[in-house]
Coordinates of N, CA and C in Angstrom, one line a residue:
M1 N 22.6 22.9 87.1 CA 23.1 22.4 88.6 C 24.9 23.6 88.3
D2 N 25.1 23.7 89.0 CA 27.0 24.1 88.8 C 28.2 23.8 89.4
L3 N 28.5 23.2 88.2 CA 30.1 22.6 88.9 C 30.8 23.4 89.5
T4 N 31.0 24.3 89.6 CA 32.0 25.3 89.7 C 31.8 24.8 91.2
A5 N 31.0 25.1 91.3 CA 30.7 24.6 93.6 C 30.9 23.2 93.7
F6 N 31.1 22.4 92.9 CA 31.6 21.2 93.7 C 32.8 21.4 94.5
Q7 N 32.7 20.4 95.4 CA 34.1 20.3 96.2 C 34.0 18.9 96.4
P8 N 36.0 18.7 96.5 CA 36.5 17.8 96.5 C 35.6 17.0 97.4
A9 N 35.3 17.3 98.5 CA 35.0 16.4 99.7 C 33.7 15.7 99.7
M10 N 32.5 16.5 98.8 CA 31.9 14.9 97.9 C 32.0 14.4 97.0
L11 N 33.0 14.3 97.0 CA 33.6 12.9 96.3 C 33.1 11.5 97.1
L12 N 33.2 11.4 98.7 CA 33.0 11.1 99.5 C 31.9 10.2 99.5
L13 N 30.5 11.5 99.3 CA 28.8 10.9 98.6 C 28.9 10.5 97.8
V14 N 29.6 10.6 96.7 CA 29.7 9.9 96.0 C 30.1 8.8 94.8
L15 N 31.0 8.2 96.1 CA 31.4 7.3 96.7 C 30.6 5.8 96.9
L16 N 29.7 6.7 98.0 CA 28.6 6.2 98.4 C 27.0 5.6 97.4
G17 N 27.2 6.7 96.6 CA 25.7 7.5 95.7 C 26.1 6.3 94.6
I18 N 27.3 5.9 93.8 CA 27.6 5.1 93.2 C 27.3 3.2 93.7
L19 N 27.5 3.1 94.7 CA 27.1 1.4 95.2 C 25.7 1.7 95.4
L20 N 25.1 2.4 95.9 CA 23.3 2.7 96.4 C 23.0 2.9 94.7
L21 N 23.1 3.5 93.9 CA 22.5 2.9 92.6 C 22.8 1.9 91.9
G22 N 24.2 1.5 91.8 CA 24.2 -0.3 91.5 C 24.1 -1.5 91.3
G23 N 23.4 -1.5 93.0 CA 23.0 -2.1 93.9 C 21.9 -1.7 93.5
W24 N 21.1 -0.7 93.2 CA 19.2 -0.5 93.3 C 19.1 -1.4 91.7
L25 N 19.9 -0.8 90.9 CA 20.1 -1.1 89.0 C 20.6 -2.6 88.7
A26 N 20.8 -3.2 90.0 CA 21.0 -4.6 89.6 C 19.7 -5.2 90.0
W27 N 18.9 -4.4 90.7 CA 18.5 -4.9 91.7 C 17.1 -5.2 90.6
L28 N 16.9 -4.0 89.7 CA 15.7 -4.2 89.1 C 16.1 -4.6 87.4
A29 N 17.0 -5.2 87.0 CA 17.5 -5.4 86.1 C 17.4 -7.1 86.3
E30 N 17.6 -7.9 87.2 CA 16.7 -8.9 87.3 C 15.4 -9.5 86.7
R31 N 14.3 -8.2 86.6 CA 13.2 -8.2 85.6 C 13.9 -8.5 83.9
W32 N 14.6 -8.0 83.5 CA 15.2 -8.0 82.1 C 15.6 -9.6 82.4
D33 N 16.9 -10.0 82.4 CA 18.0 -10.7 82.2 C 18.5 -11.2 83.8
N34 N 18.6 -12.7 83.6 CA 20.0 -13.2 84.6 C 21.4 -12.6 85.1
E35 N 21.4 -12.6 83.9 CA 23.0 -12.0 83.4 C 23.3 -10.5 83.4
L36 N 22.5 -9.9 83.7 CA 22.7 -8.0 83.8 C 22.6 -7.6 85.6
P37 N 22.3 -8.3 86.3 CA 22.8 -7.8 87.7 C 23.8 -8.1 88.0
R38 N 25.0 -9.3 87.2 CA 26.2 -9.4 87.5 C 26.9 -8.1 87.1
Y39 N 26.3 -8.2 85.7 CA 27.2 -7.8 85.1 C 27.4 -5.9 85.3
I40 N 26.1 -5.2 86.1 CA 25.7 -3.9 86.7 C 26.4 -3.9 87.9
A41 N 26.6 -5.0 89.1 CA 27.6 -5.0 90.4 C 29.1 -5.5 89.5
A42 N 29.7 -5.9 89.3 CA 30.9 -5.8 88.7 C 31.2 -4.9 87.8
A43 N 30.4 -3.9 87.1 CA 31.5 -2.8 86.7 C 30.7 -1.1 87.8
T44 N 30.0 -1.9 88.5 CA 29.6 -0.4 89.5 C 31.1 -0.9 90.8
L45 N 31.3 -1.6 91.0 CA 32.0 -2.0 92.2 C 34.0 -1.2 91.4
V46 N 33.4 -1.9 89.9 CA 35.0 -1.6 89.2 C 34.5 0.0 89.1
A47 N 34.0 0.7 88.8 CA 33.8 1.9 89.2 C 34.0 2.7 90.2
D48 N 33.3 2.3 91.7 CA 33.9 2.5 92.6 C 35.7 2.8 93.0
L49 N 35.9 1.2 92.9 CA 37.2 0.9 92.7 C 37.9 2.5 93.0
G50 N 37.8 2.5 91.3 CA 38.5 3.6 90.5 C 38.7 5.0 91.3
L51 N 37.2 5.4 91.4 CA 37.2 6.7 92.1 C 37.5 6.4 93.6
A52 N 38.0 5.2 94.6 CA 38.7 5.3 96.0 C 40.6 5.1 95.1
I53 N 40.8 5.0 94.4 CA 41.7 5.1 94.0 C 42.5 5.9 93.7
G54 N 41.9 7.0 92.9 CA 42.0 8.6 92.4 C 41.7 9.0 94.0
L55 N 41.0 9.2 94.9 CA 41.5 9.5 96.2 C 42.6 9.6 96.8
F56 N 43.7 8.9 96.3 CA 44.6 8.7 97.4 C 45.5 10.0 96.8
A57 N 44.6 10.9 95.6 CA 45.7 12.1 94.8 C 45.6 13.2 96.7
Y58 N 44.3 13.1 97.0 CA 44.0 13.7 98.1 C 45.1 14.0 99.6
R59 N 46.0 13.0 99.3 CA 46.9 12.3 101.2 C 47.7 13.1 101.2
L60 N 48.1 14.2 100.6 CA 49.0 15.4 100.5 C 48.7 16.6 101.3
T61 N 47.6 16.6 102.1 CA 47.3 17.2 103.1 C 47.8 17.6 104.2
E62 N 47.5 19.2 105.1 CA 48.2 19.1 105.9 C 46.8 18.8 107.5
N63 N 45.9 18.5 107.0 CA 45.0 18.1 107.8 C 45.4 16.3 108.2
T64 N 44.8 16.2 109.7 CA 44.8 14.3 109.2 C 43.6 14.2 108.9
W65 N 42.8 14.6 107.7 CA 42.0 13.8 107.6 C 42.1 14.0 106.2
W66 N 41.8 13.2 105.1 CA 42.6 13.9 103.8 C 41.4 14.4 102.9
L67 N 40.0 13.7 103.2 CA 38.9 14.4 102.8 C 37.7 14.7 104.4
E68 N 37.3 15.7 104.1 CA 36.2 15.8 105.6 C 34.5 16.4 104.5
F69 N 33.9 16.0 105.0 CA 32.6 16.6 104.6 C 31.7 16.4 105.7
Y70 N 31.4 17.8 105.8 CA 29.8 17.9 106.7 C 29.2 19.0 106.4
M71 N 27.5 18.6 106.3 CA 26.7 19.0 106.4 C 25.5 19.0 107.3
P72 N 25.2 19.9 108.0 CA 23.9 19.9 108.8 C 22.4 19.3 108.5
W73 N 22.2 18.6 109.0 CA 21.3 17.9 108.4 C 19.8 18.8 109.1
M74 N 19.3 18.3 110.7 CA 18.5 18.5 111.8 C 19.4 19.7 112.6
P75 N 20.2 21.4 112.2 CA 20.3 21.7 113.1 C 20.0 21.9 114.3
R76 N 18.9 21.9 114.4 CA 17.7 21.8 115.9 C 17.7 20.7 116.8
L77 N 18.2 20.0 116.6 CA 18.6 18.4 117.3 C 19.7 18.4 117.5
G78 N 20.5 19.1 116.5 CA 22.5 18.8 116.3 C 22.8 17.8 115.7
I79 N 22.1 17.3 114.6 CA 22.0 16.0 113.8 C 22.5 16.5 112.4
S80 N 23.8 16.2 112.3 CA 24.5 16.4 111.2 C 25.0 15.2 110.3
L81 N 25.2 15.7 108.5 CA 26.3 14.2 108.5 C 27.8 14.5 107.7
S82 N 28.0 14.0 108.5 CA 29.7 14.0 108.5 C 30.0 12.5 108.0
L83 N 31.5 12.8 106.9 CA 32.3 11.9 106.5 C 33.7 12.4 106.3
G84 N 34.4 11.7 106.6 CA 36.1 11.8 106.5 C 36.5 10.4 105.5
L85 N 37.9 11.4 105.2 CA 38.2 9.8 104.7 C 39.9 10.1 104.9
D86 N 40.3 9.0 106.0 CA 42.3 9.8 106.0 C 42.9 7.8 105.3
G87 N 44.1 7.9 105.9 CA 44.8 6.9 105.1 C 44.6 5.5 105.8
I88 N 43.6 5.0 107.0 CA 43.2 4.2 107.5 C 41.9 3.9 106.9
S89 N 41.3 4.6 106.4 CA 39.6 5.0 106.1 C 39.7 4.1 104.3
W90 N 40.8 4.9 103.9 CA 41.1 4.3 102.6 C 41.3 3.2 102.3
V91 N 42.3 2.5 103.1 CA 43.1 1.5 102.6 C 41.6 0.2 103.1
L92 N 40.7 0.7 104.3 CA 39.8 -0.3 104.5 C 38.6 -0.4 103.1
I93 N 38.8 0.8 102.5 CA 37.7 0.8 101.2 C 38.1 0.0 100.6
I94 N 39.2 0.3 99.8 CA 39.7 -0.5 99.3 C 39.8 -1.9 99.4
L95 N 39.9 -2.4 100.0 CA 40.0 -4.0 100.8 C 38.4 -4.5 100.6
S96 N 37.8 -3.7 101.1 CA 36.0 -3.7 100.8 C 35.9 -3.7 99.1
L97 N 35.9 -3.0 98.5 CA 35.9 -3.6 96.7 C 36.5 -4.2 96.9
G98 N 37.4 -4.7 96.9 CA 38.2 -5.7 96.4 C 37.6 -7.0 96.9
L99 N 37.1 -7.4 98.1 CA 36.0 -8.5 97.8 C 35.4 -8.6 98.0
G100 N 34.8 -7.0 98.0 CA 32.8 -7.0 96.3 C 33.5 -7.6 95.4
L101 N 34.9 -6.8 95.1 CA 34.6 -8.1 93.6 C 35.0 -9.3 93.6
L102 N 35.5 -9.5 94.6 CA 35.7 -11.3 94.4 C 34.8 -11.8 94.7
A103 N 33.5 -11.5 95.4 CA 32.6 -11.9 96.0 C 31.3 -12.6 94.4
V104 N 31.3 -11.7 93.8 CA 30.7 -10.9 92.5 C 31.1 -12.5 91.8
A105 N 32.5 -12.2 91.8 CA 32.9 -12.8 90.4 C 32.9 -14.5 91.2
A106 N 33.0 -15.3 92.2 CA 32.7 -16.7 92.7 C 31.4 -16.9 92.9
A107 N 30.2 -15.6 92.7 CA 29.2 -16.0 93.2 C 28.7 -16.1 91.2
W108 N 29.5 -15.9 90.6 CA 28.8 -15.4 89.1 C 28.2 -16.7 88.7
H109 N 28.9 -17.7 89.1 CA 27.4 -19.3 88.5 C 27.0 -19.9 89.5
E110 N 27.0 -19.1 91.0 CA 26.6 -20.0 91.6 C 25.5 -19.7 92.2
V111 N 25.3 -18.3 91.7 CA 23.7 -17.8 92.9 C 22.6 -17.7 91.5
K112 N 21.8 -18.4 91.4 CA 21.0 -19.1 90.3 C 19.5 -18.3 90.1
T113 N 19.3 -18.1 91.9 CA 18.0 -17.6 91.9 C 18.3 -16.1 92.6
R114 N 17.3 -14.9 92.3 CA 16.7 -14.2 93.2 C 18.1 -13.5 92.9
V115 N 18.8 -13.5 91.3 CA 19.9 -12.9 91.2 C 20.3 -11.1 91.5
G116 N 19.3 -10.7 90.8 CA 19.4 -8.9 91.3 C 19.4 -8.4 92.6
F117 N 18.7 -9.1 93.5 CA 18.9 -9.2 95.0 C 20.0 -9.1 95.7
F118 N 20.5 -10.2 95.0 CA 21.5 -11.0 95.4 C 23.0 -9.7 95.7
H119 N 23.1 -9.0 94.4 CA 23.8 -8.2 93.6 C 23.8 -7.2 94.3
F120 N 22.1 -6.6 95.2 CA 21.7 -5.8 95.7 C 22.4 -5.9 96.4

């Protein structure tokens, strides 16, 4: 994998990928231990929050978007994948991840069954 071809806009995909991978791991970890999904969910949210706070460095661009990712998916049908980050969406991401951490903390001792699925 050529890391020199890595674009900052791909961090938007990484932001989504971390959450999906962490949720999937939390769901699978339920098989081994009921406590492990809680730690995986909390670590995933903290890692994603750190990345989201790091995205604030891209705010000083001349465009209206801080970061923008565009990739044609099915060009014949005019379907593409498009992600964008601006100031308002950044604040909403930070708030959502903060609320996610609060939800994990609040459910730490409340959820007793299917803990992994809950954190997924």
